[in-house]
Each structure stands twice: as structure tokens, then as C-alpha cells.
Amino acid sequence: MVVDVDGNSLIDFGSGIAVTTVGNSNPRVVAAVAEQVAAFTHTCFMVTPYDGYLRVAERLNAITPGDHEKRTVLFNSGAEAVENAVKIARAHTGRQAVVVFDHAYHGRTNLTMAMTAKNMPYKHGFGPFAGEVYRAPLSYPFRDGGLDGAAAAARAIDTIDKQVGATNTAAVVIEPIQGEGGFVVPAPGFLAAMAAWCRDHGVVFVADEVQTGVARTGALFACEHEEVMPDLIVTAKGLAGGMPLSAVTGRAEVMDAPHTGGLGGTYGGNPVACAAALAVLDAVEEDGLVERARAIEATMVPRLRALQQGDARVGDVRGRGAMIAVELVRPGTTEPDAALTAQVAAAAHAEGLIVLTCGTWGNVLRFLPPLSIPDHLLDEGLDILERIFRATR
Ligand code: PLZ
């Protein structure tokens, strides 16, 4: 629950955009942070290394997909980690081009603005943008006529071949389930086909799991649903329970490519943030949060599908785990209805439920409850949504 300055209580279906996965002020996180603050708050890892950083790196190396040798480097924000993944891929391949997808969101820094698809509000008036960023078509089952994963991958690969060239391509960067772009779940096989193409052509396959990572989707990492093993995986948000921390984790031979001192930053892997991350990873394991995310999906999806059955404005229900969305359209079409989406979100807030919108057309309502949400609040939040949909008919 979020309590505002006027004393109103709101059920949180947002988690501060997928950050407070273990709940806000999770007792384990609070205790770990307090202990670390009392010990030391900063040394700069590049000057005086400390144990917490190494333990976070070892944990991420162990829990990310694949049992190959890995390395991890820590930063502060999702965008910073995405930028560094690109730097690492370029150093490893000696190539420059970066391929991203339609509807992608990777951040607001100069390089990541170039990688982000949507102009307003992320890019408008903020150019010029970084070069050597190319955009390929995504698999978007609701909007591409149900093109299967293999066909959608063939279409993307054709674009890359014709417009970029494999031998110029350092990295393909993709969100396994898109976040800001509309919780788009690619058709089965799409991610695997893209990863296979990368493997065949020496291109670094980078999974941006900033929003999907750390148990959110009912797996530790969303790539696992498709049995895809990224070369580099980027995490942030849910990793440290609200403390700013991000990571790039990946194949040792790729991660070792940059020269010594080539990657860094004053605060990256801050000890307090690392202490929080270790507590988050303990909570995920010991409290069974991957299973909890699946249980949340099992509650949410049938109720939203039932809503869809009786309401043609709900064009699509999709997502995994505790990352679920509905795409709103004009009945009988796929024409986006952003006005209805904004209306439902505003009504939800007024009724005591925090929901977020997303999508290129602003017509997707997304639900990202903390995995600590009790069943009765989850049900109550869904009751509120159902009521609003009925009232706006
Ligand atoms: N990659 C997949 O979802 C952050 C953005 C909110 P930072 N998404 C929330 C906003 O409007 O600024 C995000 C993401 C994916 C990268 C990022 C960037 O992470 O920590 O916000 O830099």
C-alpha cells in the first residue's frame, strides 16, 4: 500500500516501475542497508574494492542463464548498464553497429535515447543522437497478424542483413518482454532465432532485463521462458530493492575484452546498494518469489481474460508472472485507444489503485505489483479495475 500526504491508501500495481519486487522497505533489505551504512557508505570500488561488490557479481554470475564462465560489472542505472553493454560488445567484436527493435526502451542518456524507439516524451528536441544504432521489426503478435516467431525473426534478420550487415554488427540488444514499449511478448521462437543468428555471425546478443529481471516474470530472468542464453544480460530495477544499482553480466571472453580501466564510474556498485541487492537475492530465493510471480499471473490473467470476454475494448491480455498488461483498442479493431487508457488509469488512482500506462500509442495498462502483495490486495485491485471498466462502458 502507498499512503499519500492526505492519508489516502492506494494499492500498488506499479512497484515504482518494477523496482520494489520484494516489497518496499522489505525487512531484509532495511536490515542489510542499515548494517552497511553503519560500516561504510563508499570507498569507490576502483580505489578500494570491497566484499559486497564481489558477492553481488558472484551471485549474478551464478544465477543468470548458462553455466559458462561469467563476469559481472556494476553501475548505477539501467541506462548506464545498457551503455556499458554496448561498449563491451564493441570492444569484443571490433564492430560498431547496434541493432535494436521497434517499440524498444533502453533509457534516456544520449546513446540509449538513440536506442529507444519512441520520440515523445523520450527523445523530442534532445538530438542529435548517437550514430550506428539501427532498428529492426519486432515480433508483436497482437499487431503483426500473428506472424510466428521464426517468420518474425526472418523478417528482422532480413532488415539487419540489408540495412546493416552482420559483419558490421557488434550487438543485438533486446528486451525479452518489452517494458515501456507495451509489455510485448514476442511469439515463441523469436528470441531463440535471433540469438542463434547472433551466435552464427559473432554478434553479441544482449538481453536488456532491466524491467523483466530478478523474478518479475515468474523466472529469475525472462530469457529462461524461451530457453535463450544471452551473451550479456543487463539488470537493474528489481535488483536492489529501490537502491540504485545495475549490472552487466556475461560471457567471460566478451566481458574481458575492454582494456583495464575502460569501464568504471565513481559510484558503480555502491556498497549500500550491493548490501541491498544481496538481501533482495536472498529474499527471492528464501521467500519463493519466482513461484509467487507465477501465482500472481495465475490470479490476474484469468480475471483479465474474463474481462476481455465481456468487453471488446480489451484487445489483448498478455505478459508473464507479475508483469501483465491489457492493450485497449476501439471495439472490433486494433486501433489504439489512448484516451480510454488514460481515463482508466486516472479512475484507478482515484479509486485507490496505482496502475501505469505504456506502449508506443499509450494504450496499454500495465500491472507490476510487488511480489510481496497479499492475495486480498491483488483481488481488490482487480475488483477496482473491473468496476472501472463496467462504469466506463
Ligand atoms: N531498459 C528495459 O525498462 C527503465 C523508465 C522510466 P534507468 N524503464 C523505466 C522513465 O520514463 O524514465 C528501463 C527499462 C529497460 C532500460 C531502462 C533504463 O533504466 O534505470 O531508468 O536508466
XYZ file of C-alpha atoms and ligand atoms in Angstrom:
415
model
C 0.000 0.000 0.000
C 1.091 3.540 -0.715
C -0.263 6.187 1.671
C -0.302 9.706 0.267
C 0.113 13.026 2.097
C -3.649 13.275 2.619
C -3.801 9.840 4.203
C -5.334 8.070 1.188
C -4.255 4.442 0.772
C -3.510 3.128 -2.701
C -2.887 -0.467 -3.721
C 0.404 -0.566 -5.592
C 0.268 -2.231 -9.025
C 3.371 -0.306 -10.135
C 6.288 -1.066 -7.767
C 7.880 2.239 -8.761
C 8.152 0.814 -12.318
C 9.128 -2.751 -11.431
C 11.655 -1.854 -8.742
C 10.204 -2.870 -5.375
C 9.857 -6.504 -6.381
C 10.480 -7.715 -2.823
C 8.200 -5.014 -1.425
C 9.005 -1.530 -0.255
C 11.171 -1.424 2.893
C 11.482 -5.199 2.870
C 12.819 -6.016 6.369
C 15.802 -7.948 4.996
C 16.750 -5.038 2.744
C 16.301 -2.485 5.527
C 18.499 -4.507 7.906
C 21.217 -5.094 5.296
C 21.255 -1.437 4.261
C 21.334 -0.196 7.860
C 24.219 -2.500 8.695
C 26.155 -1.392 5.620
C 25.521 2.309 6.168
C 26.898 1.961 9.681
C 30.018 0.185 8.371
C 30.895 2.376 5.349
C 28.915 4.091 2.610
C 31.523 4.460 -0.107
C 35.110 3.753 -0.983
C 34.877 3.651 -4.806
C 35.348 0.086 -5.941
C 38.133 1.115 -8.331
C 40.128 2.607 -5.441
C 39.401 0.255 -2.550
C 37.472 -2.864 -3.546
C 35.069 -4.412 -1.045
C 33.428 -7.727 -0.484
C 29.790 -6.772 -1.203
C 30.517 -5.892 -4.833
C 32.261 -9.204 -5.380
C 29.425 -11.123 -3.753
C 26.823 -9.447 -5.975
C 28.976 -10.237 -9.013
C 29.364 -13.865 -7.959
C 25.635 -14.213 -7.280
C 24.702 -12.764 -10.685
C 27.284 -14.954 -12.414
C 25.734 -17.980 -10.719
C 22.028 -17.247 -11.279
C 21.993 -15.863 -14.832
C 21.283 -18.362 -17.639
C 24.120 -20.660 -18.711
C 26.898 -22.351 -16.759
C 29.732 -20.912 -18.848
C 32.354 -18.739 -17.150
C 30.971 -15.248 -16.498
C 31.908 -11.807 -15.246
C 29.782 -9.004 -13.818
C 30.384 -5.261 -13.684
C 28.155 -2.944 -11.650
C 26.756 0.510 -12.383
C 24.044 2.830 -11.069
C 21.140 2.904 -13.530
C 19.629 0.772 -16.230
C 20.658 3.184 -18.965
C 24.250 3.255 -17.734
C 24.435 -0.520 -17.783
C 22.927 -0.701 -21.300
C 25.563 1.795 -22.492
C 28.296 -0.312 -20.972
C 26.945 -3.492 -22.537
C 27.309 -1.745 -25.901
C 30.858 -0.651 -25.060
C 31.769 -4.221 -24.095
C 30.207 -5.680 -27.264
C 32.072 -3.165 -29.426
C 35.377 -3.870 -27.681
C 34.857 -7.616 -28.100
C 33.803 -7.584 -31.751
C 35.737 -4.596 -33.088
C 32.438 -3.656 -34.790
C 30.224 -0.633 -34.277
C 26.607 -1.200 -35.245
C 23.976 -1.808 -32.583
C 20.635 -3.321 -33.575
C 17.540 -2.579 -31.503
C 13.835 -3.128 -32.147
C 10.617 -1.282 -32.814
C 8.964 -0.041 -29.585
C 12.188 -0.609 -27.622
C 13.019 1.311 -24.474
C 16.610 1.336 -23.248
C 16.967 4.668 -21.397
C 17.320 8.428 -21.637
C 21.079 9.025 -21.913
C 22.401 10.027 -25.330
C 23.261 6.529 -26.561
C 20.201 4.936 -25.001
C 17.901 7.685 -26.377
C 19.120 6.600 -29.795
C 18.280 3.018 -28.863
C 14.835 3.921 -27.512
C 12.157 3.942 -30.207
C 9.567 6.442 -29.062
C 10.037 10.133 -29.795
C 7.637 11.730 -27.316
C 8.477 12.112 -24.473
C 11.887 10.442 -24.525
C 13.724 12.000 -27.473
C 11.804 15.012 -28.749
C 14.107 18.013 -29.144
C 17.038 16.222 -27.492
C 19.016 15.188 -30.588
C 21.395 14.751 -32.256
C 21.527 11.132 -31.177
C 24.404 8.668 -31.168
C 25.141 7.030 -34.511
C 25.379 3.377 -35.536
C 22.057 2.429 -33.968
C 19.675 0.532 -36.288
C 16.097 -0.589 -35.711
C 14.618 -3.921 -36.741
C 10.961 -5.021 -36.702
C 9.846 -6.839 -33.553
C 7.583 -9.808 -33.141
C 4.353 -8.234 -31.829
C 1.704 -10.963 -32.091
C -1.292 -8.671 -31.493
C -0.183 -6.304 -34.261
C 1.658 -8.415 -36.826
C -1.169 -10.700 -37.773
C 0.133 -13.454 -35.519
C 3.329 -13.916 -37.521
C 5.077 -16.851 -35.868
C 8.404 -16.434 -34.075
C 10.513 -17.910 -36.872
C 8.894 -15.740 -39.547
C 9.182 -12.600 -37.421
C 12.860 -13.382 -36.790
C 13.451 -13.945 -40.510
C 11.904 -10.531 -41.182
C 14.151 -8.848 -38.565
C 17.238 -10.656 -39.847
C 16.458 -9.589 -43.401
C 16.307 -5.960 -42.237
C 19.648 -6.324 -40.451
C 21.258 -8.068 -43.444
C 20.066 -5.473 -45.924
C 20.462 -2.310 -43.846
C 23.409 -3.063 -41.568
C 25.272 -6.275 -42.415
C 26.165 -8.958 -39.907
C 29.890 -8.248 -40.100
C 29.286 -4.624 -39.079
C 27.070 -5.582 -36.156
C 28.534 -5.554 -32.650
C 25.340 -6.306 -30.759
C 21.651 -7.058 -30.956
C 20.013 -5.561 -27.857
C 16.512 -6.716 -26.961
C 14.088 -6.705 -24.058
C 12.827 -10.313 -23.827
C 9.469 -8.791 -22.895
C 9.227 -5.120 -23.707
C 8.602 -2.763 -20.819
C 7.782 0.830 -21.749
C 7.072 -0.327 -25.317
C 3.891 -2.108 -24.226
C 4.689 -5.397 -22.445
C 5.027 -7.007 -25.845
C 5.767 -10.727 -25.538
C 7.383 -11.895 -28.785
C 5.969 -15.008 -30.442
C 7.579 -18.266 -29.233
C 10.857 -18.915 -31.008
C 11.558 -15.302 -31.954
C 14.168 -14.690 -29.263
C 15.820 -18.060 -29.815
C 16.064 -17.455 -33.571
C 17.604 -14.025 -33.023
C 20.075 -15.469 -30.511
C 21.001 -18.258 -32.945
C 21.606 -15.743 -35.731
C 23.854 -13.739 -33.394
C 25.803 -16.874 -32.474
C 26.293 -17.796 -36.146
C 27.593 -14.330 -37.016
C 29.716 -13.459 -33.990
C 27.229 -10.793 -32.882
C 26.846 -10.230 -29.130
C 23.270 -10.990 -28.047
C 22.347 -8.613 -25.228
C 19.200 -9.139 -23.173
C 18.012 -5.902 -21.565
C 16.341 -7.396 -18.488
C 16.220 -4.092 -16.637
C 12.434 -4.382 -16.287
C 11.939 -8.154 -16.634
C 14.830 -9.408 -14.490
C 15.032 -10.759 -10.934
C 11.892 -12.908 -10.603
C 9.456 -10.381 -12.060
C 8.166 -12.626 -14.860
C 7.940 -15.899 -12.962
C 11.511 -16.891 -13.792
C 14.674 -15.318 -12.419
C 15.215 -13.880 -15.920
C 12.661 -13.641 -18.720
C 15.080 -15.232 -21.218
C 14.590 -18.504 -19.386
C 10.976 -18.810 -20.599
C 12.368 -19.206 -24.110
C 15.480 -21.138 -23.075
C 17.621 -18.387 -24.503
C 21.126 -17.839 -23.195
C 22.225 -14.257 -23.779
C 25.911 -13.380 -24.164
C 25.319 -10.331 -21.957
C 22.414 -9.695 -19.638
C 21.609 -6.260 -18.225
C 19.823 -5.954 -14.880
C 18.796 -3.006 -12.678
C 15.414 -2.006 -11.143
C 14.356 -5.072 -9.120
C 17.959 -5.998 -8.349
C 18.452 -3.813 -5.285
C 15.051 -3.142 -3.730
C 14.991 0.560 -4.612
C 18.678 1.319 -4.162
C 20.335 2.446 -7.423
C 22.270 -0.493 -8.808
C 22.631 -2.044 -12.244
C 24.758 -4.765 -13.739
C 26.108 -6.232 -16.916
C 26.720 -9.977 -16.579
C 28.027 -12.189 -19.336
C 30.477 -14.488 -21.016
C 33.962 -14.045 -19.592
C 35.581 -13.786 -23.030
C 33.223 -10.968 -24.032
C 33.364 -9.169 -20.686
C 37.167 -9.342 -20.601
C 37.500 -7.514 -23.943
C 37.675 -3.884 -22.729
C 41.116 -2.707 -21.611
C 41.856 -2.369 -17.898
C 40.253 0.820 -16.601
C 37.986 1.065 -19.657
C 34.795 0.639 -17.636
C 34.026 2.306 -14.361
C 32.428 5.199 -12.510
C 32.630 6.739 -9.053
C 29.515 5.140 -7.595
C 29.040 1.969 -9.622
C 28.369 -0.936 -7.274
C 27.964 1.341 -4.256
C 28.366 -0.775 -1.072
C 24.935 0.141 0.318
C 23.264 -0.768 -2.971
C 25.232 -4.036 -3.034
C 24.106 -4.899 0.500
C 20.525 -4.278 -0.619
C 20.990 -6.483 -3.691
C 22.330 -9.386 -1.639
C 19.298 -9.102 0.641
C 16.971 -8.965 -2.391
C 18.528 -12.096 -3.894
C 18.188 -13.880 -0.530
C 14.547 -12.822 -0.325
C 13.862 -14.017 -3.870
C 15.268 -17.456 -3.034
C 14.109 -17.926 0.521
C 10.632 -16.445 0.085
C 9.975 -18.347 -3.151
C 9.315 -15.181 -5.147
C 9.674 -16.776 -8.575
C 6.781 -19.059 -7.681
C 4.928 -16.096 -6.194
C 5.210 -14.236 -9.506
C 3.670 -17.255 -11.253
C 0.860 -17.351 -8.718
C 0.165 -13.670 -9.370
C -0.072 -14.432 -13.107
C -2.437 -17.311 -12.333
C -4.710 -14.909 -10.447
C -4.503 -11.941 -12.794
C -4.649 -13.432 -16.260
C -7.908 -15.419 -15.940
C -9.685 -12.421 -14.422
C -8.395 -10.087 -17.142
C -9.347 -12.609 -19.833
C -12.832 -12.791 -18.363
C -12.943 -9.005 -18.543
C -11.824 -9.197 -22.178
C -14.592 -11.723 -22.960
C -17.242 -9.195 -21.983
C -15.510 -6.050 -23.216
C -14.341 -5.625 -26.806
C -12.229 -2.628 -25.830
C -9.762 -5.029 -24.219
C -7.928 -6.129 -27.365
C -5.183 -8.183 -25.776
C -4.188 -9.595 -22.401
C -0.522 -10.518 -22.183
C 2.594 -10.772 -20.081
C 4.208 -13.201 -17.700
C 4.393 -13.504 -13.956
C 3.777 -10.194 -12.225
C 4.317 -8.271 -15.472
C 0.866 -8.287 -17.048
C -0.881 -5.818 -19.343
C -4.053 -5.168 -21.290
C -3.970 -3.353 -24.633
C -7.024 -1.158 -25.176
C -8.496 -0.601 -28.637
C -11.643 0.564 -30.356
C -14.004 -2.429 -30.334
C -13.547 -4.814 -33.218
C -10.300 -3.176 -34.403
C -6.662 -2.909 -33.352
C -6.933 0.888 -33.374
C -5.273 2.089 -30.124
C -7.455 3.836 -27.563
C -5.072 6.033 -25.575
C -7.885 8.223 -24.243
C -9.654 5.266 -22.630
C -6.341 4.036 -21.234
C -5.609 7.401 -19.603
C -9.187 7.541 -18.320
C -8.999 4.083 -16.721
C -5.585 4.839 -15.171
C -6.854 8.129 -13.708
C -10.032 6.484 -12.414
C -7.936 3.716 -10.847
C -5.842 6.263 -8.988
C -8.994 7.998 -7.772
C -10.334 4.620 -6.574
C -7.120 3.758 -4.731
C -5.152 1.692 -7.236
C -1.827 2.680 -8.773
C -1.529 1.449 -12.359
C 0.854 2.596 -15.089
C 0.351 3.037 -18.801
C 2.838 2.207 -21.538
C 3.086 1.385 -25.245
C 4.046 3.312 -28.347
C 0.435 4.504 -28.652
C -0.082 4.957 -24.897
C -2.903 2.409 -24.972
C -1.516 -0.289 -22.694
C -2.366 -0.560 -18.996
C 0.381 -2.413 -17.196
C 0.358 -4.158 -13.861
C 3.571 -4.659 -11.892
C 2.590 -5.459 -8.318
C 5.338 -6.123 -5.783
C 5.717 -9.895 -5.381
C 5.033 -9.340 -1.691
C 1.446 -8.281 -2.428
C -1.036 -10.334 -0.392
C -3.832 -12.091 -2.281
C -6.587 -9.917 -0.841
C -4.955 -6.727 -2.181
C -4.349 -8.323 -5.558
C -8.032 -9.306 -5.708
C -9.138 -5.888 -4.512
C -7.029 -4.174 -7.181
C -8.604 -6.368 -9.849
C -12.077 -5.635 -8.414
C -11.371 -1.910 -8.793
C -10.310 -2.398 -12.418
C -13.392 -4.457 -13.245
C -15.618 -1.810 -11.662
C -13.973 0.944 -13.694
C -14.313 -0.964 -16.959
C -18.001 -1.521 -16.204
C -18.533 2.149 -15.299
C -16.866 3.462 -18.481
C -18.947 1.325 -20.858
N 15.868 -0.714 -20.107
C 14.016 -2.269 -20.391
O 12.603 -0.543 -18.636
C 13.722 1.820 -17.446
C 11.809 4.217 -17.466
C 11.040 5.260 -16.797
P 17.012 3.510 -15.855
N 12.313 1.846 -17.579
C 11.622 2.877 -16.841
C 11.230 6.576 -17.471
O 10.242 7.087 -18.036
O 12.348 7.117 -17.439
C 14.486 0.920 -18.372
C 13.873 -0.235 -18.928
C 14.620 -1.036 -19.796
C 16.475 0.363 -19.577
C 15.819 1.203 -18.705
C 16.537 2.376 -18.146
O 16.743 2.222 -16.775
O 17.414 2.921 -14.523
O 15.753 4.308 -15.818
O 18.146 4.247 -16.504
